[in-house]
Amino acid sequence: PRGPPRIKDAEHVGPPPGIPFLEAYANSTASSLLLLLMDTCGVRDSDADHAAAHLGKAIGIANLLRGTHAHSAQRRCYLPADVQARHGASTEDVYRARPTEEVRNAVHEVASVAKAHLDSARAMEPRLQKAGVDGGKTAKTVLLPAVGVG
């Protein structure tokens, strides 16, 4: 399928084949928005772009996980097929909102991928000092979703 990510998403049937699909989806949606914000704010720096790409992947994957219940009501599942198979999870259990141990383990694996991207984005913070004309202040503002709370 060709076209914007939303159209590709609408054309996709069944769970994605693997985590790379989720990462590509998140990269073409959430990461693209962060990169657009960077560019709009005048930040043109490869480290800032790299951090934004990782943060966007983390946000995009987390958003897909957060929407699992709503998606399941539409018989859509974003837990990758290979992850489900590895944990013995059933797509039907996801559709029926059955939080089995296998489904929880599959969700945990996908959430761990999102966390790894978040950690990568956070680790790049020291390199943002040279991003933009303001010592990285604007880049850090755009990347505020990476800041932990609580």
Short mmCIF file of N, CA, C and O in Angstrom, two decimals, residues 3-134:
data_model
loop_
_atom_site.label_atom_id
_atom_site.label_comp_id
_atom_site.label_asym_id
_atom_site.label_seq_id
_atom_site.Cartn_x
_atom_site.Cartn_y
_atom_site.Cartn_z
N GLY A 3 0.84 5.73 0.12
CA GLY A 3 0.08 6.87 0.59
C GLY A 3 0.50 7.27 1.98
O GLY A 3 1.41 6.68 2.57
N PRO A 4 -0.19 8.26 2.51
CA PRO A 4 0.12 8.73 3.87
C PRO A 4 -0.08 7.62 4.90
O PRO A 4 -0.82 6.68 4.67
N PRO A 5 0.60 7.76 6.06
CA PRO A 5 0.52 6.71 7.09
C PRO A 5 -0.91 6.35 7.48
O PRO A 5 -1.21 5.18 7.70
N ARG A 6 -1.80 7.33 7.56
CA ARG A 6 -3.17 7.03 7.98
C ARG A 6 -3.86 6.13 6.95
O ARG A 6 -4.61 5.24 7.29
N ILE A 7 -3.59 6.38 5.66
CA ILE A 7 -4.17 5.53 4.62
C ILE A 7 -3.57 4.14 4.69
O ILE A 7 -4.28 3.13 4.61
N LYS A 8 -2.25 4.05 4.88
CA LYS A 8 -1.61 2.74 5.02
C LYS A 8 -2.21 1.98 6.20
O LYS A 8 -2.46 0.79 6.13
N ASP A 9 -2.45 2.71 7.30
CA ASP A 9 -3.03 2.10 8.49
C ASP A 9 -4.42 1.55 8.18
O ASP A 9 -4.76 0.44 8.57
N ALA A 10 -5.22 2.31 7.45
CA ALA A 10 -6.57 1.87 7.14
C ALA A 10 -6.57 0.66 6.21
O ALA A 10 -7.47 -0.17 6.26
N GLU A 11 -5.54 0.54 5.36
CA GLU A 11 -5.46 -0.57 4.43
C GLU A 11 -4.90 -1.84 5.07
O GLU A 11 -5.08 -2.92 4.55
N HIS A 12 -4.22 -1.70 6.21
CA HIS A 12 -3.57 -2.85 6.84
C HIS A 12 -4.61 -3.72 7.54
O HIS A 12 -5.45 -3.24 8.27
N VAL A 13 -4.52 -5.02 7.30
CA VAL A 13 -5.44 -5.97 7.92
C VAL A 13 -4.65 -6.87 8.85
O VAL A 13 -3.61 -7.40 8.47
N GLY A 14 -5.14 -7.04 10.08
CA GLY A 14 -4.48 -7.91 11.03
C GLY A 14 -3.34 -7.21 11.75
O GLY A 14 -3.01 -6.06 11.46
N PRO A 15 -2.75 -7.90 12.71
CA PRO A 15 -1.65 -7.31 13.47
C PRO A 15 -0.44 -7.04 12.56
O PRO A 15 -0.25 -7.74 11.56
N PRO A 16 0.37 -6.06 12.91
CA PRO A 16 1.59 -5.83 12.13
C PRO A 16 2.51 -7.04 12.27
O PRO A 16 2.46 -7.75 13.27
N PRO A 17 3.36 -7.26 11.27
CA PRO A 17 4.22 -8.45 11.32
C PRO A 17 5.28 -8.41 12.41
O PRO A 17 5.63 -9.45 12.97
N GLY A 18 5.79 -7.21 12.72
CA GLY A 18 6.85 -7.13 13.71
C GLY A 18 7.05 -5.72 14.22
O GLY A 18 6.42 -4.77 13.74
N ILE A 19 7.94 -5.59 15.17
CA ILE A 19 8.22 -4.28 15.78
C ILE A 19 8.74 -3.28 14.75
O ILE A 19 8.38 -2.10 14.84
N PRO A 20 9.54 -3.68 13.76
CA PRO A 20 9.98 -2.69 12.76
C PRO A 20 8.80 -1.96 12.09
O PRO A 20 8.91 -0.78 11.75
N PHE A 21 7.67 -2.65 11.92
CA PHE A 21 6.48 -2.00 11.35
C PHE A 21 6.00 -0.89 12.28
O PHE A 21 5.68 0.20 11.83
N LEU A 22 5.94 -1.18 13.59
CA LEU A 22 5.50 -0.16 14.56
C LEU A 22 6.47 1.02 14.56
O LEU A 22 6.04 2.18 14.62
N GLU A 23 7.76 0.73 14.51
CA GLU A 23 8.76 1.80 14.50
C GLU A 23 8.63 2.65 13.24
O GLU A 23 8.71 3.88 13.32
N ALA A 24 8.39 2.02 12.11
CA ALA A 24 8.23 2.78 10.86
C ALA A 24 6.97 3.63 10.92
O ALA A 24 6.97 4.79 10.48
N TYR A 25 5.89 3.07 11.46
CA TYR A 25 4.64 3.82 11.59
C TYR A 25 4.85 5.02 12.51
O TYR A 25 4.47 6.15 12.18
N ALA A 26 5.47 4.79 13.65
CA ALA A 26 5.71 5.88 14.60
C ALA A 26 6.66 6.92 14.01
O ALA A 26 6.49 8.13 14.23
N ASN A 27 7.63 6.48 13.24
CA ASN A 27 8.57 7.39 12.61
C ASN A 27 7.86 8.28 11.59
O ASN A 27 8.15 9.47 11.49
N SER A 28 6.92 7.71 10.85
CA SER A 28 6.24 8.49 9.81
C SER A 28 5.09 9.32 10.37
O SER A 28 4.50 10.11 9.64
N THR A 29 4.77 9.16 11.63
CA THR A 29 3.69 9.96 12.23
C THR A 29 4.27 10.87 13.32
O THR A 29 4.55 12.03 13.06
N ALA A 30 4.46 10.36 14.51
CA ALA A 30 4.90 11.19 15.64
C ALA A 30 6.27 11.81 15.42
O ALA A 30 6.49 12.99 15.71
N SER A 31 7.23 11.04 14.90
CA SER A 31 8.56 11.59 14.66
C SER A 31 8.50 12.71 13.62
O SER A 31 9.16 13.74 13.77
N SER A 32 7.71 12.50 12.58
CA SER A 32 7.58 13.53 11.54
C SER A 32 7.08 14.85 12.11
O SER A 32 7.53 15.92 11.72
N LEU A 33 6.14 14.77 13.05
CA LEU A 33 5.62 16.00 13.66
C LEU A 33 6.69 16.71 14.48
O LEU A 33 6.81 17.94 14.41
N LEU A 34 7.47 15.95 15.23
CA LEU A 34 8.54 16.57 16.02
C LEU A 34 9.61 17.18 15.11
O LEU A 34 10.13 18.27 15.39
N LEU A 35 9.93 16.49 14.02
CA LEU A 35 10.91 17.03 13.08
C LEU A 35 10.38 18.30 12.41
O LEU A 35 11.13 19.26 12.20
N LEU A 36 9.11 18.32 12.11
CA LEU A 36 8.49 19.52 11.54
C LEU A 36 8.55 20.67 12.54
O LEU A 36 8.86 21.82 12.17
N LEU A 37 8.28 20.38 13.80
CA LEU A 37 8.38 21.42 14.84
C LEU A 37 9.80 21.96 14.94
O LEU A 37 10.01 23.18 15.05
N MET A 38 10.78 21.06 14.91
CA MET A 38 12.18 21.50 14.96
C MET A 38 12.47 22.45 13.80
O MET A 38 13.04 23.52 13.99
N ASP A 39 12.08 22.04 12.61
CA ASP A 39 12.35 22.85 11.42
C ASP A 39 11.62 24.19 11.49
O ASP A 39 12.19 25.24 11.19
N THR A 40 10.37 24.16 11.92
CA THR A 40 9.58 25.38 12.04
C THR A 40 10.20 26.35 13.04
O THR A 40 10.15 27.57 12.85
N CYS A 41 10.79 25.81 14.09
CA CYS A 41 11.43 26.64 15.12
C CYS A 41 12.86 27.04 14.74
O CYS A 41 13.56 27.67 15.53
N GLY A 42 13.30 26.64 13.56
CA GLY A 42 14.63 27.02 13.10
C GLY A 42 15.76 26.15 13.60
O GLY A 42 16.93 26.52 13.47
N VAL A 43 15.44 25.02 14.18
CA VAL A 43 16.47 24.12 14.68
C VAL A 43 16.81 23.14 13.56
O VAL A 43 15.99 22.32 13.16
N ARG A 44 18.01 23.27 13.05
CA ARG A 44 18.49 22.39 11.99
C ARG A 44 19.80 21.78 12.45
O ARG A 44 20.87 22.33 12.21
N ASP A 45 19.67 20.66 13.14
CA ASP A 45 20.82 20.02 13.77
C ASP A 45 20.60 18.51 13.75
O ASP A 45 19.52 18.04 14.13
N SER A 46 21.60 17.77 13.32
CA SER A 46 21.43 16.32 13.19
C SER A 46 21.20 15.63 14.54
O SER A 46 20.42 14.68 14.62
N ASP A 47 21.84 16.11 15.61
CA ASP A 47 21.61 15.49 16.93
C ASP A 47 20.18 15.75 17.41
O ASP A 47 19.54 14.86 17.96
N ALA A 48 19.70 16.97 17.20
CA ALA A 48 18.33 17.29 17.59
C ALA A 48 17.34 16.46 16.77
O ALA A 48 16.36 15.94 17.31
N ASP A 49 17.62 16.30 15.49
CA ASP A 49 16.75 15.48 14.64
C ASP A 49 16.77 14.02 15.09
O ASP A 49 15.72 13.36 15.11
N HIS A 50 17.95 13.53 15.46
CA HIS A 50 18.07 12.15 15.91
C HIS A 50 17.28 11.95 17.21
O HIS A 50 16.55 10.95 17.37
N ALA A 51 17.41 12.89 18.13
CA ALA A 51 16.66 12.81 19.39
C ALA A 51 15.16 12.86 19.12
O ALA A 51 14.38 12.11 19.72
N ALA A 52 14.74 13.75 18.21
CA ALA A 52 13.33 13.87 17.88
C ALA A 52 12.80 12.58 17.25
O ALA A 52 11.67 12.16 17.53
N ALA A 53 13.61 11.94 16.41
CA ALA A 53 13.18 10.69 15.78
C ALA A 53 12.98 9.59 16.84
O ALA A 53 11.98 8.87 16.80
N HIS A 54 13.91 9.49 17.78
CA HIS A 54 13.75 8.49 18.85
C HIS A 54 12.54 8.81 19.72
O HIS A 54 11.75 7.92 20.05
N LEU A 55 12.39 10.08 20.09
CA LEU A 55 11.25 10.45 20.93
C LEU A 55 9.94 10.20 20.20
O LEU A 55 8.98 9.69 20.80
N GLY A 56 9.89 10.52 18.92
CA GLY A 56 8.68 10.27 18.14
C GLY A 56 8.33 8.80 18.08
O GLY A 56 7.16 8.42 18.18
N LYS A 57 9.34 7.95 17.94
CA LYS A 57 9.08 6.50 17.93
C LYS A 57 8.52 6.07 19.28
O LYS A 57 7.58 5.27 19.35
N ALA A 58 9.09 6.59 20.36
CA ALA A 58 8.60 6.24 21.70
C ALA A 58 7.15 6.68 21.87
O ALA A 58 6.31 5.91 22.34
N ILE A 59 6.85 7.90 21.47
CA ILE A 59 5.49 8.44 21.60
C ILE A 59 4.52 7.65 20.72
O ILE A 59 3.43 7.27 21.16
N GLY A 60 4.91 7.41 19.47
CA GLY A 60 4.03 6.70 18.56
C GLY A 60 3.70 5.30 19.02
O GLY A 60 2.54 4.87 18.98
N ILE A 61 4.71 4.56 19.47
CA ILE A 61 4.48 3.19 19.95
C ILE A 61 3.63 3.23 21.23
O ILE A 61 2.69 2.44 21.38
N ALA A 62 3.93 4.16 22.13
CA ALA A 62 3.14 4.27 23.36
C ALA A 62 1.69 4.62 23.05
O ALA A 62 0.77 4.09 23.68
N ASN A 63 1.47 5.49 22.07
CA ASN A 63 0.11 5.84 21.69
C ASN A 63 -0.65 4.64 21.14
O ASN A 63 -1.84 4.46 21.42
N LEU A 64 0.03 3.81 20.34
CA LEU A 64 -0.63 2.60 19.83
C LEU A 64 -0.99 1.66 20.98
O LEU A 64 -2.09 1.10 21.00
N LEU A 65 -0.08 1.53 21.95
CA LEU A 65 -0.40 0.68 23.11
C LEU A 65 -1.54 1.27 23.92
O LEU A 65 -2.44 0.55 24.35
N ARG A 66 -1.49 2.58 24.12
CA ARG A 66 -2.54 3.25 24.90
C ARG A 66 -3.91 3.07 24.26
O ARG A 66 -4.92 2.99 24.95
N GLY A 67 -3.95 2.98 22.94
CA GLY A 67 -5.22 2.83 22.23
C GLY A 67 -5.69 1.40 22.06
O GLY A 67 -6.67 1.15 21.37
N THR A 68 -5.01 0.45 22.69
CA THR A 68 -5.33 -0.96 22.49
C THR A 68 -6.79 -1.27 22.75
O THR A 68 -7.44 -1.96 21.95
N HIS A 69 -7.35 -0.76 23.82
CA HIS A 69 -8.75 -1.08 24.14
C HIS A 69 -9.69 -0.54 23.07
O HIS A 69 -10.58 -1.25 22.59
N ALA A 70 -9.50 0.71 22.67
CA ALA A 70 -10.35 1.30 21.63
C ALA A 70 -10.17 0.58 20.29
O ALA A 70 -11.15 0.32 19.59
N HIS A 71 -8.92 0.27 19.97
CA HIS A 71 -8.66 -0.44 18.71
C HIS A 71 -9.30 -1.83 18.72
O HIS A 71 -9.84 -2.28 17.71
N SER A 72 -9.24 -2.50 19.86
CA SER A 72 -9.77 -3.87 19.93
C SER A 72 -11.27 -3.88 19.69
O SER A 72 -11.79 -4.85 19.11
N ALA A 73 -11.96 -2.82 20.07
CA ALA A 73 -13.40 -2.74 19.82
C ALA A 73 -13.70 -2.67 18.32
O ALA A 73 -14.79 -3.03 17.88
N GLN A 74 -12.71 -2.24 17.54
CA GLN A 74 -12.83 -2.18 16.08
C GLN A 74 -12.15 -3.38 15.42
O GLN A 74 -11.93 -3.39 14.21
N ARG A 75 -11.79 -4.36 16.24
CA ARG A 75 -11.06 -5.56 15.80
C ARG A 75 -9.77 -5.19 15.07
O ARG A 75 -9.43 -5.71 14.03
N ARG A 76 -9.04 -4.26 15.69
CA ARG A 76 -7.71 -3.87 15.22
C ARG A 76 -6.74 -4.17 16.35
O ARG A 76 -7.05 -3.95 17.51
N CYS A 77 -5.58 -4.67 15.99
CA CYS A 77 -4.58 -5.04 16.99
C CYS A 77 -3.22 -4.59 16.50
O CYS A 77 -2.83 -4.88 15.37
N TYR A 78 -2.50 -3.85 17.35
CA TYR A 78 -1.18 -3.36 16.99
C TYR A 78 -0.06 -4.07 17.74
O TYR A 78 1.07 -3.61 17.72
N LEU A 79 -0.37 -5.18 18.40
CA LEU A 79 0.68 -6.00 18.98
C LEU A 79 1.22 -6.87 17.85
O LEU A 79 0.48 -7.66 17.26
N PRO A 80 2.49 -6.71 17.51
CA PRO A 80 3.04 -7.44 16.37
C PRO A 80 2.85 -8.95 16.47
O PRO A 80 2.94 -9.53 17.56
N ALA A 81 2.60 -9.54 15.33
CA ALA A 81 2.35 -10.98 15.27
C ALA A 81 3.52 -11.79 15.82
O ALA A 81 3.31 -12.76 16.56
N ASP A 82 4.75 -11.37 15.51
CA ASP A 82 5.89 -12.14 16.00
C ASP A 82 6.03 -12.04 17.52
O ASP A 82 6.40 -12.99 18.19
N VAL A 83 5.69 -10.88 18.08
CA VAL A 83 5.74 -10.70 19.54
C VAL A 83 4.65 -11.55 20.20
O VAL A 83 4.89 -12.21 21.21
N GLN A 84 3.45 -11.53 19.61
CA GLN A 84 2.38 -12.36 20.15
C GLN A 84 2.79 -13.84 20.13
O GLN A 84 2.58 -14.55 21.12
N ALA A 85 3.36 -14.29 19.03
CA ALA A 85 3.76 -15.69 18.91
C ALA A 85 4.82 -16.05 19.94
O ALA A 85 4.77 -17.11 20.56
N ARG A 86 5.78 -15.13 20.13
CA ARG A 86 6.85 -15.39 21.09
C ARG A 86 6.30 -15.59 22.51
O ARG A 86 6.86 -16.34 23.30
N HIS A 87 5.20 -14.91 22.83
CA HIS A 87 4.65 -14.97 24.18
C HIS A 87 3.41 -15.87 24.27
O HIS A 87 2.83 -15.99 25.35
N GLY A 88 3.00 -16.45 23.15
CA GLY A 88 1.82 -17.30 23.16
C GLY A 88 0.53 -16.51 23.30
O GLY A 88 -0.48 -17.05 23.75
N ALA A 89 0.57 -15.23 22.93
CA ALA A 89 -0.63 -14.38 23.04
C ALA A 89 -1.52 -14.60 21.82
O ALA A 89 -1.06 -14.99 20.75
N SER A 90 -2.79 -14.33 22.01
CA SER A 90 -3.77 -14.51 20.96
C SER A 90 -4.36 -13.16 20.56
O SER A 90 -4.77 -12.38 21.43
N THR A 91 -4.43 -12.91 19.26
CA THR A 91 -5.06 -11.69 18.77
C THR A 91 -6.51 -11.65 19.22
O THR A 91 -7.04 -10.59 19.56
N GLU A 92 -7.15 -12.81 19.25
CA GLU A 92 -8.55 -12.87 19.68
C GLU A 92 -8.68 -12.41 21.14
O GLU A 92 -9.66 -11.75 21.49
N ASP A 93 -7.72 -12.75 21.99
CA ASP A 93 -7.75 -12.27 23.38
C ASP A 93 -7.64 -10.75 23.42
O ASP A 93 -8.27 -10.10 24.25
N VAL A 94 -6.85 -10.18 22.53
CA VAL A 94 -6.74 -8.72 22.46
C VAL A 94 -8.08 -8.13 22.03
O VAL A 94 -8.60 -7.20 22.64
N TYR A 95 -8.69 -8.71 20.98
CA TYR A 95 -9.97 -8.22 20.49
C TYR A 95 -11.05 -8.28 21.57
O TYR A 95 -11.90 -7.42 21.66
N ARG A 96 -10.99 -9.31 22.38
CA ARG A 96 -12.01 -9.49 23.42
C ARG A 96 -11.62 -8.84 24.75
O ARG A 96 -12.28 -9.06 25.76
N ALA A 97 -10.53 -8.08 24.72
CA ALA A 97 -10.05 -7.34 25.91
C ALA A 97 -9.81 -8.28 27.09
O ALA A 97 -10.11 -7.95 28.24
N ARG A 98 -9.22 -9.43 26.81
CA ARG A 98 -8.84 -10.38 27.85
C ARG A 98 -7.37 -10.13 28.21
O ARG A 98 -6.48 -10.48 27.44
N PRO A 99 -7.11 -9.59 29.37
CA PRO A 99 -5.72 -9.29 29.75
C PRO A 99 -5.00 -10.53 30.27
O PRO A 99 -4.62 -10.60 31.44
N THR A 100 -4.79 -11.49 29.41
CA THR A 100 -4.10 -12.72 29.83
C THR A 100 -2.63 -12.41 30.12
O THR A 100 -2.11 -11.38 29.69
N GLU A 101 -2.00 -13.30 30.80
CA GLU A 101 -0.57 -13.15 31.08
C GLU A 101 0.24 -13.05 29.78
O GLU A 101 1.18 -12.26 29.68
N GLU A 102 -0.16 -13.83 28.79
CA GLU A 102 0.53 -13.81 27.51
C GLU A 102 0.39 -12.46 26.81
O GLU A 102 1.37 -11.93 26.27
N VAL A 103 -0.81 -11.89 26.85
CA VAL A 103 -1.03 -10.57 26.26
C VAL A 103 -0.23 -9.52 27.02
O VAL A 103 0.42 -8.66 26.43
N ARG A 104 -0.26 -9.59 28.35
CA ARG A 104 0.50 -8.63 29.16
C ARG A 104 1.99 -8.70 28.85
O ARG A 104 2.67 -7.68 28.77
N ASN A 105 2.51 -9.90 28.67
CA ASN A 105 3.93 -10.06 28.35
C ASN A 105 4.26 -9.47 26.98
O ASN A 105 5.32 -8.86 26.79
N ALA A 106 3.36 -9.67 26.02
CA ALA A 106 3.56 -9.10 24.68
C ALA A 106 3.53 -7.57 24.75
O ALA A 106 4.37 -6.90 24.14
N VAL A 107 2.59 -7.03 25.50
CA VAL A 107 2.50 -5.58 25.67
C VAL A 107 3.78 -5.06 26.33
O VAL A 107 4.33 -4.03 25.93
N HIS A 108 4.26 -5.78 27.33
CA HIS A 108 5.49 -5.37 28.02
C HIS A 108 6.67 -5.31 27.05
O HIS A 108 7.48 -4.38 27.11
N GLU A 109 6.78 -6.30 26.18
CA GLU A 109 7.89 -6.30 25.23
C GLU A 109 7.82 -5.07 24.31
O GLU A 109 8.83 -4.41 24.06
N VAL A 110 6.63 -4.77 23.81
CA VAL A 110 6.47 -3.61 22.92
C VAL A 110 6.73 -2.32 23.70
O VAL A 110 7.40 -1.40 23.21
N ALA A 111 6.22 -2.24 24.92
CA ALA A 111 6.45 -1.05 25.75
C ALA A 111 7.95 -0.87 26.03
O ALA A 111 8.44 0.26 26.10
N SER A 112 8.66 -1.97 26.17
CA SER A 112 10.11 -1.90 26.40
C SER A 112 10.84 -1.30 25.20
O SER A 112 11.84 -0.59 25.36
N VAL A 113 10.34 -1.56 24.01
CA VAL A 113 10.93 -0.96 22.80
C VAL A 113 10.71 0.55 22.83
O VAL A 113 11.62 1.33 22.56
N ALA A 114 9.49 0.96 23.19
CA ALA A 114 9.20 2.40 23.31
C ALA A 114 10.10 3.04 24.36
O ALA A 114 10.66 4.13 24.15
N LYS A 115 10.28 2.36 25.48
CA LYS A 115 11.14 2.89 26.56
C LYS A 115 12.59 3.01 26.10
O LYS A 115 13.27 3.98 26.43
N ALA A 116 13.06 2.06 25.31
CA ALA A 116 14.43 2.13 24.79
C ALA A 116 14.60 3.36 23.89
O ALA A 116 15.63 4.04 23.95
N HIS A 117 13.59 3.66 23.09
CA HIS A 117 13.66 4.86 22.24
C HIS A 117 13.63 6.13 23.11
O HIS A 117 14.35 7.09 22.83
N LEU A 118 12.81 6.12 24.14
CA LEU A 118 12.77 7.27 25.06
C LEU A 118 14.12 7.46 25.72
O LEU A 118 14.64 8.59 25.80
N ASP A 119 14.71 6.37 26.19
CA ASP A 119 16.03 6.46 26.83
C ASP A 119 17.09 6.99 25.85
O ASP A 119 17.95 7.78 26.23
N SER A 120 17.01 6.56 24.59
CA SER A 120 17.96 7.05 23.58
C SER A 120 17.80 8.55 23.36
O SER A 120 18.79 9.28 23.25
N ALA A 121 16.55 9.01 23.30
CA ALA A 121 16.30 10.45 23.13
C ALA A 121 16.84 11.23 24.32
O ALA A 121 17.49 12.27 24.16
N ARG A 122 16.57 10.73 25.51
CA ARG A 122 17.04 11.42 26.73
C ARG A 122 18.57 11.46 26.81
O ARG A 122 19.15 12.44 27.25
N ALA A 123 19.21 10.40 26.36
CA ALA A 123 20.67 10.31 26.42
C ALA A 123 21.33 11.34 25.51
O ALA A 123 22.49 11.70 25.71
N MET A 124 20.61 11.83 24.54
CA MET A 124 21.17 12.80 23.59
C MET A 124 21.11 14.23 24.11
O MET A 124 21.65 15.14 23.49
N GLU A 125 20.49 14.45 25.25
CA GLU A 125 20.30 15.81 25.80
C GLU A 125 21.60 16.61 25.86
O GLU A 125 21.62 17.78 25.44
N PRO A 126 22.70 16.06 26.34
CA PRO A 126 23.92 16.87 26.41
C PRO A 126 24.41 17.36 25.04
O PRO A 126 25.04 18.41 24.94
N ARG A 127 24.09 16.62 23.99
CA ARG A 127 24.54 17.02 22.66
C ARG A 127 23.66 18.10 22.03
O ARG A 127 23.98 18.61 20.97
N LEU A 128 22.58 18.47 22.72
CA LEU A 128 21.68 19.49 22.17
C LEU A 128 22.17 20.91 22.44
O LEU A 128 21.57 21.87 21.96
N GLN A 129 23.25 21.05 23.20
CA GLN A 129 23.78 22.38 23.53
C GLN A 129 24.11 23.19 22.27
O GLN A 129 24.05 24.40 22.28
N LYS A 130 24.47 22.50 21.21
CA LYS A 130 24.86 23.20 19.99
C LYS A 130 23.72 23.28 18.97
O LYS A 130 23.89 23.80 17.88
N ALA A 131 22.55 22.78 19.33
CA ALA A 131 21.41 22.76 18.40
C ALA A 131 20.76 24.14 18.33
O ALA A 131 20.28 24.67 19.33
N GLY A 132 20.74 24.72 17.18
CA GLY A 132 20.10 26.02 17.00
C GLY A 132 20.99 27.15 17.45
O GLY A 132 22.12 26.97 17.88
N VAL A 133 20.45 28.34 17.34
CA VAL A 133 21.22 29.55 17.67
C VAL A 133 21.12 29.94 19.14
O VAL A 133 21.77 30.87 19.58
N ASP A 134 20.30 29.23 19.89
CA ASP A 134 20.06 29.60 21.29
C ASP A 134 20.62 28.59 22.29
O ASP A 134 20.11 28.44 23.39
#
